[in-house]
Amino acid sequence: MIKKIRVEEALGKPLLHDLTGIRKDGFKGVVFKRGHIIKEEDLEVLKDIGKENVYVGELDPGFVHEEDAIKLVAGDLAGLNVGLSGVSEGKISFISKKEGLFTINRDQLKALNSGNVYTFATIPSYRRVREGDLLVGARIIPLFTKDEEVEKIKAISDKYGPCFNVHPFKKLKVSVIITGSEVYYGRIKDMFEPVIRKKLRDFDHDIIGIKKCPDDMTLIEEAARDYLDKGSDLLVFSGGMSVDPDDLTPSVIRKLSDQFISQGLPVQPGNMLTIGKARGAYLVGVPGASMHADFTSFDIFLPRIFAGLDIKKEDFVELGEGGLLNH
């Protein structure tokens, strides 16, 4: 049975949970750990951090302490390249073990946080992280909970699997096709090549080639097939992405794709981003906005491609909220 007693009555008894506080020297954190045996010299320290009463005793059968409750479920939720800290103050942290792209199963996270006991606070999904970065802070709200609450979380894990993953970036072979007769014939200077090189430099890659093509669907298609034959993992197209009659790039991507994913998405700048997949390679049509704006729809999906994620139509639809960038 758990008892709340005055600190003076707790001499010789173990604390039931971590006690935190702010000391005179400015320290903020755990002052006494769970299981600490209270001694005479601790009394003044306890009062200095505002503790007139403490919990002592043991939990009744069928109940689980906060630290045990979070430890019992955390391992099932930590997936690829995600490690766990020790438990302190009833909390456990999920830590990145590698550089990569952090992802969350959002339906699972909602289910985990839908009860009145467990809480999982995370950084946003699809954020680029480094080794050692904090990803998730987890704890339960009460000091202890029923066994059945632990089992509810375990059942969610059994249904979905690990909730939190870090996907390491892969080295990709990249090809670039710059379309537009005005660029091909030298009427205007190409501005896309330096932009795409800048965006790629944060990722490990080899550029197979960069080719300029006029507004000729046959020539664009031939260039793309040639780069696919040479083993491109990512084929980036620029130019010809609007709805003008001379803009052919989306049609080429659609024709070449084994899996056409989407043309257009609720993100500005970069509404007209087009993505398909052919022979396992991503074909990405990049709107002209990428030459003028620092961050566009292309920058949202480029890390996902280098992380080897399977991009789906649903990934585009969910971007509407927050899709107005650079504002």
Steps between C-alpha positions, in 0.01 A plus 500: 500500500619851420500759773547873496690599815689795641868503412591476870311169518677363192842451657642162403237442231559477122353760267237370263603725208759752384480836671586807293564853607693823464780547749654822627804449278277509191494124438171376350434130467490179700602559861419151632446187293230241547601257775717755683492434878415824674757608756507772761717725285244476217221670691618856448574430133149366453348808658727727294348355182149538636435143617313483830354158418621197305357172375631176651388139492428250225249482219201272536481199265378593153673840497822611329738779599546786247858402416414135449190589301700698245789252484261213430376658176786715371701219345209392281459854364867572422564387145780535246804687636314624809647445847375567851636699790477392860185589690513815711220694669259247353607591144687315229651651186523350152835590342622482140781250451587624148467794268193466286132586461273459802154357434195441715201275443251780555194277542689304763614814682140621522397167645785509754403847617124443501481356850528690827823340621784488244645801320745502208633841393704494178687720257320522162500202269730520195754715681866445417685393815854425609638232728414581861203726423197482728199366311231420755433568867266247661345461842176421677299772672435336839759361739369150436240334280315175456649202319219525244624841385838346418326224308304756296823657377651160431194410293548814291863402442394149402261649244736752341856397589768757590367857488826694470773441241809673363572412137866548400565685178618297203750590230307553176588529134338820374430625149362839401305598188451873446219564254397808306587615149592844632775341713603238243555759227674742733234772498517515878756381751425178685443570868398152607828308498667702780179481703470122475870454575458711813197301616677169441821585684352408839456141380744234385459465123665457164375702203482277194429790269326832440333543162310787339208419271271718283123482537483175311329210676690234304841649585412545868375143520810365325728685743305366797509141374874530441558612860278222631703250295813638666362418844362829628330481839363853473419684178429871547323702231479879491293723279176429319301447820207739448182452297623679187482302173881493473543358851555127448687377808203362700386308192844342462510402868150355477589300187824360639369412846423147609334673795377856446464656844374856463493816292447807715471528875369746762833674560608848398753570360527185294135417424584320176750246637453172316626161617498156345703184526662293225722191544528588870628852427314815595415742219447849639381800303608813686302824452677823412437636851802299618729746320373795698383370840736346755250236613232342281307177459812343347690555826224316689533185293871491419601370850228236481637374170857481633369319808348233277142563608208379294325822392122472460217726382386536863832665584402788272144539628602545864731793413217751461515603865826693522545484125524876461879526531730796544240709684 
